[in-house]
Short mmCIF file of C-alpha atoms in Angstrom, two decimals:
data_model
loop_
_atom_site.label_atom_id
_atom_site.label_comp_id
_atom_site.label_asym_id
_atom_site.label_seq_id
_atom_site.Cartn_x
_atom_site.Cartn_y
_atom_site.Cartn_z
CA MET T 1 -27.96 14.28 12.78
CA ARG T 2 -30.15 12.18 10.43
CA GLN T 3 -29.66 8.34 10.68
CA ILE T 4 -29.17 6.70 7.15
CA THR T 5 -31.18 3.80 6.71
CA LEU T 6 -30.78 1.68 3.53
CA LEU T 7 -34.02 -0.33 3.36
CA LEU T 8 -33.98 -3.10 0.90
CA TRP T 9 -36.79 -5.53 -0.12
CA PHE T 10 -35.09 -8.62 -1.12
CA PHE T 11 -37.11 -10.95 -3.20
CA THR T 12 -35.94 -14.55 -2.80
CA GLY T 13 -37.87 -16.19 -5.40
CA ALA T 14 -38.18 -16.01 -9.17
CA GLY T 15 -41.19 -13.51 -9.01
CA ILE T 16 -42.80 -11.18 -6.90
CA ALA T 17 -46.16 -12.90 -6.81
CA GLN T 18 -44.37 -16.12 -5.49
CA ALA T 19 -41.65 -14.51 -3.61
CA GLN T 20 -41.46 -13.88 0.12
CA ILE T 21 -40.58 -10.26 0.59
CA LYS T 22 -38.09 -9.64 3.47
CA PRO T 23 -37.11 -6.07 4.35
CA VAL T 24 -33.38 -5.44 4.89
CA VAL T 25 -32.25 -2.51 6.88
CA VAL T 26 -28.52 -1.20 6.07
CA ASN T 27 -27.11 1.39 8.23
CA ILE T 28 -24.29 3.71 6.83
CA ASP T 29 -22.53 5.87 9.20
CA ALA T 30 -20.17 8.39 7.68
CA ALA T 31 -18.49 9.14 10.98
CA ILE T 32 -17.18 5.61 11.45
CA THR T 33 -14.42 5.24 8.98
CA HIS T 34 -12.07 2.33 8.25
CA GLN T 35 -8.98 2.20 5.82
CA THR T 36 -7.99 4.86 3.54
CA ILE T 37 -8.03 3.62 -0.27
CA ARG T 38 -4.80 4.22 -1.88
CA ASN T 39 -5.44 2.92 -5.54
CA PHE T 40 -6.98 0.48 -7.91
CA GLY T 41 -4.88 -0.86 -10.63
CA ALA T 42 -3.97 -3.65 -13.13
CA SER T 43 -0.67 -4.67 -14.96
CA ASP T 44 0.57 -4.42 -18.40
CA ALA T 45 1.98 -8.09 -18.40
CA TRP T 46 2.27 -9.65 -20.80
CA SER T 47 0.39 -8.44 -23.76
CA CYS T 48 1.04 -4.73 -23.64
CA GLN T 49 4.48 -5.46 -25.03
CA TYR T 50 2.78 -6.32 -28.25
CA VAL T 51 -0.54 -4.28 -28.02
CA GLY T 52 1.42 -1.16 -27.35
CA ASN T 53 2.49 -1.46 -31.06
CA TRP T 54 -0.98 -2.08 -32.56
CA PRO T 55 -2.76 0.65 -34.77
CA ASP T 56 -3.31 3.77 -32.69
CA VAL T 57 -7.24 3.65 -32.73
CA LYS T 58 -7.12 0.30 -31.27
CA LYS T 59 -4.76 0.73 -28.49
CA GLN T 60 -5.89 4.14 -27.46
CA GLN T 61 -9.56 2.57 -27.17
CA MET T 62 -8.13 0.08 -24.83
CA ALA T 63 -6.21 2.71 -22.78
CA ASN T 64 -9.48 4.66 -22.76
CA TRP T 65 -11.25 1.80 -21.29
CA LEU T 66 -8.57 1.30 -18.46
CA PHE T 67 -7.65 4.79 -17.65
CA GLY T 68 -10.40 7.06 -18.82
CA MET T 69 -12.46 9.31 -16.70
CA ASP T 70 -14.40 11.02 -19.57
CA THR T 71 -18.26 10.74 -20.03
CA THR T 72 -20.47 11.33 -22.75
CA ALA T 73 -23.11 13.88 -22.84
CA GLY T 74 -25.61 11.49 -21.41
CA GLY T 75 -23.32 10.69 -18.50
CA GLN T 76 -21.99 7.37 -19.91
CA PRO T 77 -18.41 6.66 -18.36
CA GLN T 78 -15.98 5.97 -21.19
CA GLY T 79 -13.55 4.05 -18.76
CA ILE T 80 -13.00 2.63 -15.37
CA GLY T 81 -10.51 5.31 -14.18
CA LEU T 82 -7.70 2.99 -12.88
CA SER T 83 -5.43 5.02 -10.39
CA MET T 84 -2.44 2.61 -10.62
CA TRP T 85 -0.69 1.19 -13.27
CA ARG T 86 1.69 -1.73 -12.81
CA PHE T 87 4.73 -2.08 -15.19
CA ASN T 88 6.47 -5.52 -15.66
CA ILE T 89 10.45 -4.91 -15.71
CA GLY T 90 11.34 -8.01 -17.82
CA ALA T 91 14.17 -10.14 -17.11
CA GLY T 92 15.38 -10.54 -20.73
CA SER T 93 13.85 -13.84 -21.45
CA ALA T 94 12.36 -12.21 -24.80
CA GLN T 95 16.08 -11.55 -25.91
CA GLN T 96 16.90 -15.20 -25.23
CA GLY T 97 14.08 -16.34 -27.60
CA ASN T 98 13.52 -20.14 -27.55
CA ALA T 99 16.79 -20.63 -25.73
CA SER T 100 14.89 -18.91 -22.80
CA GLY T 101 13.14 -22.26 -22.04
CA ILE T 102 9.80 -20.25 -21.87
CA LYS T 103 7.79 -21.98 -24.50
CA ASP T 104 5.08 -19.29 -24.97
CA GLU T 105 6.79 -16.11 -26.31
CA TRP T 106 3.97 -14.14 -24.89
CA ARG T 107 5.03 -14.75 -21.51
CA ARG T 108 8.67 -13.84 -22.10
CA ALA T 109 9.57 -10.19 -21.41
CA GLU T 110 12.33 -7.92 -22.57
CA SER T 111 14.92 -6.28 -20.46
CA PHE T 112 16.33 -2.75 -20.93
CA LEU T 113 19.82 -4.40 -20.29
CA GLU T 114 21.15 -6.10 -23.37
CA LYS T 115 23.37 -9.30 -23.34
CA ASP T 116 26.46 -7.03 -24.05
CA SER T 117 25.56 -5.29 -20.65
CA THR T 118 24.51 -1.99 -22.56
CA TRP T 119 21.23 -0.10 -21.92
CA ASN T 120 18.58 0.04 -24.54
CA TRP T 121 15.55 2.38 -23.68
CA LYS T 122 13.94 1.46 -27.01
CA ARG T 123 13.19 -2.05 -25.22
CA GLN T 124 9.80 -2.64 -23.78
CA ALA T 125 8.42 0.03 -26.19
CA GLY T 126 4.86 -1.31 -26.11
CA GLN T 127 4.62 -1.25 -22.22
CA LEU T 128 6.25 2.25 -22.26
CA TRP T 129 3.45 3.46 -24.63
CA PHE T 130 0.73 2.12 -22.11
CA LEU T 131 2.56 3.84 -19.20
CA GLN T 132 2.62 7.13 -20.92
CA ALA T 133 -1.13 6.73 -21.87
CA ALA T 134 -1.75 6.23 -18.33
CA LYS T 135 -0.12 9.39 -17.50
CA ALA T 136 -1.87 11.13 -20.20
CA SER T 137 -5.13 10.03 -18.88
CA GLY T 138 -4.50 11.25 -15.23
CA VAL T 139 -3.00 8.29 -13.46
CA GLN T 140 -0.74 9.37 -10.93
CA GLN T 141 0.64 6.36 -9.40
CA PHE T 142 2.97 3.87 -10.93
CA LEU T 143 4.60 0.51 -9.82
CA ALA T 144 7.34 -1.38 -11.28
CA PHE T 145 7.58 -5.02 -10.50
CA LEU T 146 9.96 -8.01 -11.23
CA ASN T 147 9.09 -11.60 -11.53
CA SER T 148 12.63 -12.40 -11.94
CA PRO T 149 16.01 -10.53 -11.66
CA PRO T 150 17.71 -10.03 -15.08
CA VAL T 151 19.12 -13.08 -16.67
CA GLN T 152 22.50 -11.39 -16.44
CA LEU T 153 22.34 -11.93 -12.59
CA THR T 154 20.62 -15.17 -12.19
CA LYS T 155 22.27 -18.25 -11.08
CA ASN T 156 21.30 -20.49 -14.17
CA GLY T 157 21.24 -17.59 -16.63
CA LYS T 158 17.69 -18.10 -17.00
CA ALA T 159 14.38 -16.00 -15.95
CA PHE T 160 13.00 -18.95 -13.92
CA ALA T 161 14.53 -20.99 -11.34
CA SER T 162 16.06 -24.40 -10.90
CA GLY T 163 14.68 -27.00 -8.58
CA GLY T 164 12.58 -24.40 -6.65
CA ASN T 165 15.66 -22.65 -5.42
CA CYS T 166 16.08 -18.82 -5.27
CA ASN T 167 17.83 -17.97 -8.64
CA ILE T 168 20.04 -15.08 -7.34
CA ASP T 169 23.10 -15.49 -5.00
CA PRO T 170 23.13 -13.13 -1.88
CA ALA T 171 26.32 -11.76 -3.39
CA LYS T 172 24.30 -10.35 -6.37
CA TYR T 173 21.85 -8.44 -4.19
CA SER T 174 23.89 -5.07 -4.60
CA ALA T 175 23.96 -5.71 -8.23
CA LEU T 176 20.31 -6.09 -8.60
CA ALA T 177 19.77 -3.16 -6.49
CA ALA T 178 22.28 -0.89 -8.77
CA TYR T 179 20.30 -2.48 -11.73
CA LEU T 180 16.99 -1.31 -10.35
CA VAL T 181 18.33 2.20 -9.83
CA GLN T 182 19.45 2.31 -13.57
CA VAL T 183 15.96 1.14 -14.78
CA LEU T 184 14.00 3.77 -12.62
CA ASN T 185 16.18 6.50 -13.69
CA GLY T 186 16.37 5.39 -17.20
CA VAL T 187 12.42 5.10 -17.51
CA TYR T 188 12.13 8.57 -15.84
CA THR T 189 14.67 10.09 -18.43
CA SER T 190 13.32 8.23 -21.55
CA ALA T 191 9.57 8.25 -20.87
CA GLY T 192 9.18 10.93 -18.13
CA ILE T 193 7.61 8.51 -15.61
CA LEU T 194 8.73 8.26 -11.99
CA PHE T 195 7.94 5.16 -10.34
CA ASN T 196 6.31 5.46 -6.93
CA TYR T 197 6.80 2.02 -5.96
CA ILE T 198 8.95 -0.89 -6.78
CA SER T 199 8.11 -4.53 -6.18
CA PRO T 200 11.24 -6.69 -6.33
CA VAL T 201 9.59 -10.10 -5.33
CA ASN T 202 6.55 -11.89 -6.80
CA GLU T 203 4.71 -14.76 -5.12
CA PRO T 204 8.00 -16.05 -3.45
CA GLN T 205 6.19 -19.16 -2.17
CA TRP T 206 6.11 -20.84 -5.49
CA ASP T 207 8.95 -23.00 -7.16
CA TRP T 208 8.98 -20.95 -10.58
CA SER T 209 10.90 -23.71 -12.07
CA ASP T 210 8.64 -25.07 -14.83
CA GLY T 211 9.49 -22.57 -17.62
CA GLY T 212 5.75 -21.18 -17.68
CA GLN T 213 6.92 -17.78 -17.18
CA GLU T 214 9.67 -15.59 -15.61
CA GLY T 215 9.63 -16.06 -11.77
CA CYS T 216 11.97 -16.37 -8.66
CA PRO T 217 11.30 -18.09 -5.38
CA TYR T 218 12.86 -16.61 -2.11
CA THR T 219 12.53 -17.50 1.57
CA ASN T 220 11.62 -14.70 4.01
CA GLU T 221 15.33 -14.52 5.02
CA GLN T 222 16.50 -13.91 1.33
CA ILE T 223 13.71 -11.25 0.90
CA SER T 224 15.11 -9.51 3.97
CA GLY T 225 18.74 -9.56 2.79
CA LEU T 226 17.61 -8.31 -0.83
CA VAL T 227 15.37 -5.61 0.51
CA ARG T 228 17.86 -4.27 2.96
CA SER T 229 20.31 -3.91 0.01
CA ILE T 230 17.86 -2.35 -2.41
CA SER T 231 16.96 0.26 0.44
CA SER T 232 20.37 1.00 1.32
CA THR T 233 21.15 1.65 -2.42
CA PHE T 234 18.03 3.74 -3.05
CA ALA T 235 18.85 6.07 -0.07
CA ASP T 236 22.37 6.28 -1.23
CA LYS T 237 21.21 7.49 -4.67
CA GLY T 238 18.39 9.84 -3.29
CA LEU T 239 15.37 7.78 -4.88
CA SER T 240 11.95 8.41 -3.43
CA THR T 241 10.64 5.18 -4.80
CA LYS T 242 9.21 2.95 -2.03
CA ILE T 243 9.55 -0.69 -1.76
CA LEU T 244 6.50 -2.88 -1.62
CA LEU T 245 6.68 -6.50 -0.34
CA PRO T 246 6.30 -9.32 -0.56
CA GLU T 247 3.46 -9.94 -2.87
CA ALA T 248 2.70 -13.32 -1.22
CA GLY T 249 1.18 -16.06 -3.54
CA GLN T 250 -2.03 -16.28 -1.07
CA ILE T 251 -3.23 -14.12 1.69
CA ASN T 252 -2.80 -16.88 4.22
CA TYR T 253 1.10 -16.84 3.86
CA LEU T 254 0.83 -13.15 5.56
CA TYR T 255 -0.63 -14.58 8.81
CA GLU T 256 0.26 -18.33 9.14
CA LYS T 257 3.28 -20.60 8.53
CA GLY T 258 1.25 -22.45 5.74
CA ASP T 259 2.84 -25.57 3.82
CA LYS T 260 6.01 -23.47 2.73
CA PRO T 261 8.93 -23.47 5.52
CA GLY T 262 10.45 -20.29 5.87
CA LYS T 263 7.86 -18.63 3.53
CA GLY T 264 4.95 -17.99 5.86
CA GLU T 265 4.01 -15.60 8.78
CA GLN T 266 5.13 -12.74 6.42
CA THR T 267 3.41 -9.82 8.34
CA ASN T 268 5.17 -10.35 11.54
CA THR T 269 8.52 -11.40 9.98
CA PHE T 270 8.92 -8.32 8.02
CA PHE T 271 6.93 -5.63 10.20
CA ASP T 272 7.23 -6.89 13.89
CA PRO T 273 10.24 -4.91 15.48
CA HIS T 274 10.91 -8.14 17.59
CA SER T 275 11.52 -10.24 14.15
CA THR T 276 15.18 -10.91 12.94
CA GLY T 277 13.76 -10.41 9.35
CA TYR T 278 12.32 -6.81 10.43
CA LEU T 279 12.27 -4.26 7.59
CA GLY T 280 9.57 -1.87 8.79
CA ASN T 281 12.44 0.45 10.17
CA LEU T 282 13.94 1.06 6.70
CA PRO T 283 12.72 4.50 5.24
CA GLN T 284 12.65 3.17 1.71
CA VAL T 285 10.18 0.25 2.63
CA GLN T 286 6.44 1.29 2.06
CA HIS T 287 4.47 0.53 5.26
CA SER T 288 2.12 -1.89 3.66
CA ILE T 289 2.29 -5.60 3.07
CA ALA T 290 1.00 -6.95 -0.10
CA ALA T 291 -0.56 -10.27 -1.11
CA HIS T 292 -2.62 -11.91 -3.93
CA SER T 293 -6.00 -13.33 -3.46
CA TYR T 294 -5.65 -16.32 -5.45
CA PHE T 295 -7.16 -19.65 -4.16
CA THR T 296 -8.52 -18.02 -1.17
CA THR T 297 -11.99 -16.67 -2.48
CA SER T 298 -14.30 -19.83 -2.14
CA PRO T 299 -16.18 -21.24 -0.53
CA TYR T 300 -17.70 -17.86 0.42
CA ASN T 301 -17.73 -18.46 4.25
CA LYS T 302 -14.22 -19.72 4.28
CA ALA T 303 -13.11 -16.57 2.14
CA VAL T 304 -14.53 -14.18 4.81
CA GLN T 305 -12.91 -16.17 7.65
CA MET T 306 -9.50 -16.11 6.15
CA ARG T 307 -9.94 -12.14 5.36
CA GLU T 308 -10.92 -11.71 8.97
CA LYS T 309 -7.90 -13.50 10.09
CA LEU T 310 -5.83 -11.39 7.81
CA ALA T 311 -7.13 -8.15 8.87
CA ALA T 312 -6.81 -9.21 12.59
CA GLY T 313 -3.04 -9.94 12.13
CA ILE T 314 -2.28 -6.58 10.44
CA ALA T 315 -4.39 -4.65 12.80
CA ASN T 316 -1.68 -5.76 15.36
CA ILE T 317 1.14 -3.75 13.71
CA THR T 318 0.52 -0.01 14.22
CA GLY T 319 -0.15 1.85 10.84
CA LEU T 320 0.48 -1.28 8.70
CA GLU T 321 -1.74 -1.29 5.72
CA TYR T 322 -2.77 -4.23 3.48
CA TRP T 323 -2.68 -4.18 -0.39
CA GLN T 324 -4.27 -6.82 -2.55
CA SER T 325 -2.03 -6.49 -5.25
CA GLU T 326 -2.84 -9.25 -7.97
CA TYR T 327 -5.98 -11.34 -8.46
CA CYS T 328 -7.79 -12.99 -11.62
CA ILE T 329 -10.11 -15.98 -11.52
CA LEU T 330 -8.00 -19.11 -11.28
CA GLY T 331 -8.72 -22.65 -10.24
CA ASP T 332 -12.29 -24.27 -9.59
CA ASN T 333 -12.86 -22.21 -6.51
CA ALA T 334 -14.82 -24.89 -4.67
CA GLY T 335 -17.19 -25.40 -7.60
CA GLU T 336 -18.26 -21.89 -7.60
CA ILE T 337 -16.83 -20.83 -10.83
CA ASN T 338 -14.01 -22.21 -12.83
CA GLY T 339 -11.07 -20.08 -14.13
CA SER T 340 -10.72 -21.69 -17.30
CA LYS T 341 -12.39 -20.36 -20.45
CA LYS T 342 -12.91 -16.74 -20.80
CA ASP T 343 -16.10 -15.21 -19.94
CA LEU T 344 -17.22 -11.68 -21.19
CA GLY T 345 -20.46 -11.86 -19.21
CA MET T 346 -21.90 -11.19 -15.70
CA GLU T 347 -21.05 -14.58 -14.24
CA ALA T 348 -17.48 -13.71 -13.83
CA ALA T 349 -17.88 -10.13 -13.30
CA LEU T 350 -20.35 -10.79 -10.20
CA TYR T 351 -17.72 -13.27 -8.89
CA LEU T 352 -15.04 -10.79 -9.25
CA ALA T 353 -17.14 -7.99 -7.57
CA GLY T 354 -17.64 -10.20 -4.59
CA VAL T 355 -14.03 -10.87 -4.37
CA ILE T 356 -13.28 -7.12 -4.35
CA HIS T 357 -15.99 -6.52 -1.85
CA ASN T 358 -14.37 -9.07 0.78
CA ASP T 359 -10.99 -7.82 0.16
CA LEU T 360 -12.07 -4.13 0.92
CA ALA T 361 -14.86 -4.59 3.57
CA VAL T 362 -13.29 -7.57 5.33
CA ALA T 363 -9.67 -7.62 4.76
CA ASN T 364 -9.48 -3.81 4.86
CA ALA T 365 -7.44 -3.60 1.68
CA ALA T 366 -6.14 -0.23 1.09
CA ALA T 367 -5.28 -1.12 -2.60
CA TRP T 368 -6.94 -3.50 -5.03
CA GLN T 369 -5.01 -4.49 -8.13
CA TYR T 370 -6.00 -6.81 -11.08
CA TRP T 371 -3.58 -9.11 -12.85
CA LEU T 372 -3.72 -8.92 -16.62
CA ALA T 373 -5.27 -5.80 -17.86
CA ILE T 374 -5.25 -7.23 -21.48
CA SER T 375 -5.28 -11.05 -22.21
CA PRO T 376 -4.93 -13.15 -25.23
CA TYR T 377 -5.80 -16.25 -23.26
CA ASP T 378 -9.08 -18.60 -23.01
CA TYR T 379 -9.01 -17.92 -19.27
CA LYS T 380 -10.90 -15.65 -16.96
CA ASP T 381 -7.74 -13.63 -16.45
CA GLY T 382 -8.31 -10.40 -18.33
CA LEU T 383 -10.27 -7.07 -18.25
CA ILE T 384 -9.90 -6.68 -22.05
CA TYR T 385 -9.48 -9.79 -24.39
CA ILE T 386 -7.59 -9.58 -27.72
CA ASP T 387 -6.61 -12.00 -30.38
CA LYS T 388 -3.21 -13.44 -29.89
CA ASN T 389 -1.85 -11.21 -32.62
CA LYS T 390 1.37 -9.04 -32.10
CA THR T 391 0.67 -6.42 -34.63
CA ASP T 392 -3.23 -6.18 -35.01
CA GLY T 393 -6.46 -7.88 -34.12
CA GLN T 394 -9.81 -7.94 -32.67
CA TYR T 395 -10.31 -6.64 -28.95
CA HIS T 396 -13.24 -6.90 -26.35
CA ASP T 397 -14.12 -5.35 -23.23
CA SER T 398 -15.45 -7.71 -20.54
CA LYS T 399 -18.15 -7.13 -17.82
CA MET T 400 -15.14 -7.90 -15.48
CA LEU T 401 -13.58 -4.72 -16.64
CA TRP T 402 -16.67 -2.67 -15.93
CA ALA T 403 -17.64 -4.36 -12.65
CA MET T 404 -14.17 -3.27 -11.34
CA GLY T 405 -15.04 0.17 -12.70
CA ASN T 406 -17.90 0.20 -10.30
CA TYR T 407 -15.15 0.62 -7.65
CA SER T 408 -12.17 1.94 -9.41
CA ARG T 409 -13.91 4.95 -11.13
CA PHE T 410 -15.97 6.07 -8.03
CA ILE T 411 -13.62 5.31 -5.27
CA ARG T 412 -10.70 7.71 -5.53
CA PRO T 413 -7.30 7.64 -4.06
CA GLY T 414 -7.69 9.20 -0.41
CA ALA T 415 -11.20 7.85 0.08
CA ARG T 416 -12.19 6.33 3.33
CA ARG T 417 -14.35 3.31 3.75
CA VAL T 418 -17.35 4.14 5.98
CA GLN T 419 -19.42 1.88 8.09
CA VAL T 420 -21.98 -0.08 6.61
CA THR T 421 -24.31 -2.64 8.78
CA VAL T 422 -26.87 -4.97 7.51
CA SER T 423 -29.51 -6.16 9.82
CA ASP T 424 -29.93 -9.52 8.26
CA SER T 425 -26.48 -10.14 6.86
CA ALA T 426 -26.20 -13.82 7.91
CA ALA T 427 -29.44 -14.65 6.02
CA LEU T 428 -28.23 -12.77 2.92
CA GLY T 429 -24.81 -14.19 2.72
CA LYS T 430 -23.40 -13.44 -0.52
CA ASN T 431 -26.51 -12.70 -2.26
CA LEU T 432 -26.11 -8.88 -1.36
CA LEU T 433 -22.97 -7.14 -0.72
CA ILE T 434 -22.79 -3.49 0.24
CA SER T 435 -19.90 -1.14 0.79
CA ALA T 436 -19.64 2.70 1.16
CA TYR T 437 -16.75 5.23 0.76
CA LYS T 438 -16.43 8.79 1.24
CA ASN T 439 -13.99 10.69 -1.19
CA ILE T 440 -11.83 13.56 -0.43
CA ASP T 441 -14.14 15.84 -2.42
CA ASN T 442 -17.00 14.78 0.02
CA THR T 443 -18.61 12.62 -2.46
CA ILE T 444 -19.95 9.32 -1.32
CA SER T 445 -19.94 6.21 -3.38
CA ILE T 446 -22.12 3.23 -2.41
CA VAL T 447 -21.30 -0.11 -4.28
CA VAL T 448 -24.06 -2.62 -4.16
CA VAL T 449 -23.41 -6.17 -5.59
CA ASN T 450 -26.81 -8.08 -6.24
CA ASN T 451 -25.82 -11.82 -6.89
CA SER T 452 -29.56 -12.88 -6.81
CA ALA T 453 -31.97 -13.52 -9.50
CA ALA T 454 -34.32 -10.81 -8.37
CA ALA T 455 -34.30 -7.17 -8.17
CA VAL T 456 -33.71 -5.49 -4.86
CA ASP T 457 -35.69 -2.11 -3.81
CA ILE T 458 -33.73 0.28 -1.60
CA THR T 459 -34.36 3.36 0.40
CA LEU T 460 -31.35 5.63 1.23
CA HIS T 461 -30.96 7.59 4.39
CA CYS T 462 -27.63 8.70 6.11
CA ARG T 463 -26.09 9.20 9.33
CA HIS T 464 -23.39 12.13 9.60
CA ALA T 465 -23.93 12.99 5.86
CA LYS T 466 -26.66 14.19 3.88
CA LEU T 467 -26.76 12.50 0.60
CA SER T 468 -27.99 14.42 -2.39
CA ARG T 469 -27.54 14.35 -6.19
CA VAL T 470 -27.35 10.77 -6.32
CA ARG T 471 -26.85 8.74 -9.48
CA SER T 472 -26.65 5.13 -10.19
CA TYR T 473 -24.27 3.34 -12.52
CA THR T 474 -25.13 -0.25 -13.40
CA THR T 475 -23.02 -2.98 -14.77
CA SER T 476 -25.43 -5.93 -15.87
CA ASP T 477 -26.29 -7.97 -18.99
CA GLN T 478 -28.11 -4.77 -20.23
CA GLY T 479 -25.02 -2.29 -19.64
CA SER T 480 -21.65 -1.48 -18.57
CA LEU T 481 -21.67 1.40 -15.93
CA ALA T 482 -24.94 2.55 -17.50
CA PRO T 483 -26.04 6.01 -15.84
CA GLY T 484 -29.37 6.11 -14.37
CA ASN T 485 -31.55 9.17 -13.85
CA THR T 486 -29.86 12.26 -12.53
CA ASP T 487 -30.53 13.52 -9.16
CA ILE T 488 -32.35 10.42 -7.52
CA THR T 489 -34.45 11.35 -4.49
CA VAL T 490 -32.97 9.31 -1.98
CA THR T 491 -36.24 9.28 0.10
CA ASN T 492 -37.59 7.21 -2.67
CA SER T 493 -37.25 3.53 -3.32
CA ILE T 494 -34.21 2.73 -5.67
CA ARG T 495 -34.30 -0.56 -7.52
CA ILE T 496 -31.03 -2.64 -7.83
CA PRO T 497 -31.57 -5.05 -10.81
CA ALA T 498 -30.95 -8.65 -10.53
CA ARG T 499 -27.28 -10.00 -11.06
CA ALA T 500 -25.81 -6.63 -11.35
CA VAL T 501 -23.25 -4.18 -9.75
CA VAL T 502 -24.47 -0.67 -9.04
CA THR T 503 -22.70 2.27 -7.78
CA LEU T 504 -24.86 5.03 -6.18
CA ALA T 505 -22.71 8.15 -6.37
CA GLY T 506 -23.62 11.51 -4.65
CA LYS T 507 -22.79 14.55 -2.62
CA SER T 508 -22.71 14.56 1.10
#
C-alpha cells in the first residue's frame, strides 16, 4: 500500500520573499476510521413561516441554496446539499398575538392545534413549503423539534416559562405525547413528510422566562419522565420516529454538573444503565446525545480541550453517538469574533468552519446542524439573510452558507471520518485545520481550513486508498464553492488560498 502524505508549505509571513517556509506533513490513513456521519442540517425557525409564502422564484432560490445538489456545466455547485432539515413545531404563540408576551412576532410560532382544540393543517404553511422543498431536492432526514409544549398544555398558558420553572406539569406528559402523535401523523397525511426524529426538549438549562421566544426549562428528572411517556405512547401507536435528547444548551452540560443543579452530567444520566434517569433501553430513544456548541468555541485551546472531554465521556457508553444539533455565532467569543452584526464575508465563515472542524474532528460529532437557515436579524445567526418583510423582500447568501457547504455537500450520510495526522499541529494551531472523510460511494473528501493570511501549497498522497480525479472547491472572498481544475494530479503541488475553506473531492 502507498502511504499518503499531505505535504504543506506554510507561509507565516505576508509574502514569500519575507516569510519563513515551513514544510508540514499530513498523513491520511483511510483504513483508520472514526465516527459515521449521519447528516448536516439547519432549522426553519423562525423566518420560514413567512419566507415560505414569498414569491416562488425567491423562495425557490433560497431552497436551492440550502438543499440543492445540482451543478452548472462548468461544475459550479448550486447549493450546499443539506441532508437534514429541522422543523419547528410551534407552541401557538402566534395565534395568541400580542397576548403571547413575546414582543417580536417573528419569534412567535403557530401551532396546528387551535384555541378551540381543533386541528388545522393549513397552519405553519410557510414552514411546510420548505419541508416539501427539502424533500423534493432529495433530503431524506427530517427532525421536528419543540421549543415549548403547546400553550394548551403549559402551566401559565404561555409559550415561555415563569420564574425559570418547567412549564408543563408531569400529569400532562401523556397529553403532550398524544399531541406529538397527532402532529407527526397529521404532517405525514397532509404534507407527505415522515419525521425520522422528534426533539421534545430544547436547551433545558436556560430559564426561558423573559419572553424573548418560545422556550421551556427542564431538570434531568423531568426530561426522563417526559421521554418515558413519549416513548411509551409512540410504541403503542407504532410510530418509528426516534426521540433525540436533550439538546443541551452547552456541550459541557453533557459531561459535568456545571452551574445548573440537576441539569448537568446528561450523558451519564440518560445513557448509563446504573443511572436512575436511564433512557438508553427505550426502543424509541435514538442512541445519540445532542448538545449545542454555543459559548464553548473560544479561546481555541479551551474549545479543543472541552471537546476532548466530551468525546472521552461519550466513548465510555458503548455505541453512543454525539450530535451537535444547533449553533450560530453568539457572544464575544473571548474577543475572537462578536456575534452581533451580520457578516456576509469570510471572517464569520472561517470562524464557523473552525467550529465545524473541531466538533467533527475532536468531539467526534456524527451530525452537525446549524440554527437559523434564514435570518432577518443583524446577528451572525443566518446562512441566508432577508429583509424583515413577511410577504416579499431582498435576500442574500453568506459565506457562512458556502463554508458549511464545504462540509455538507461533500460529506454525505454514511461517510466515515478517516485518520489525519499533522506533524507540526502544535505550531500550526488553528491556522490550518484538516479533516478527511470516506463516503459510501468510495469518494474521499478532504476539507482544509486555511485561516492564515498566506497561501499553502500541498502535495497529496494516500495510505489504504489511491486518490484520483481530485477537484477542488474553494470558498473565499473570490468565490463560493468555486470549482478548480478537473482531475488534479495529486502528485503535484496544490495551492490552498489564504483565508479560504477548500474541499478536495476525489475517487479512492
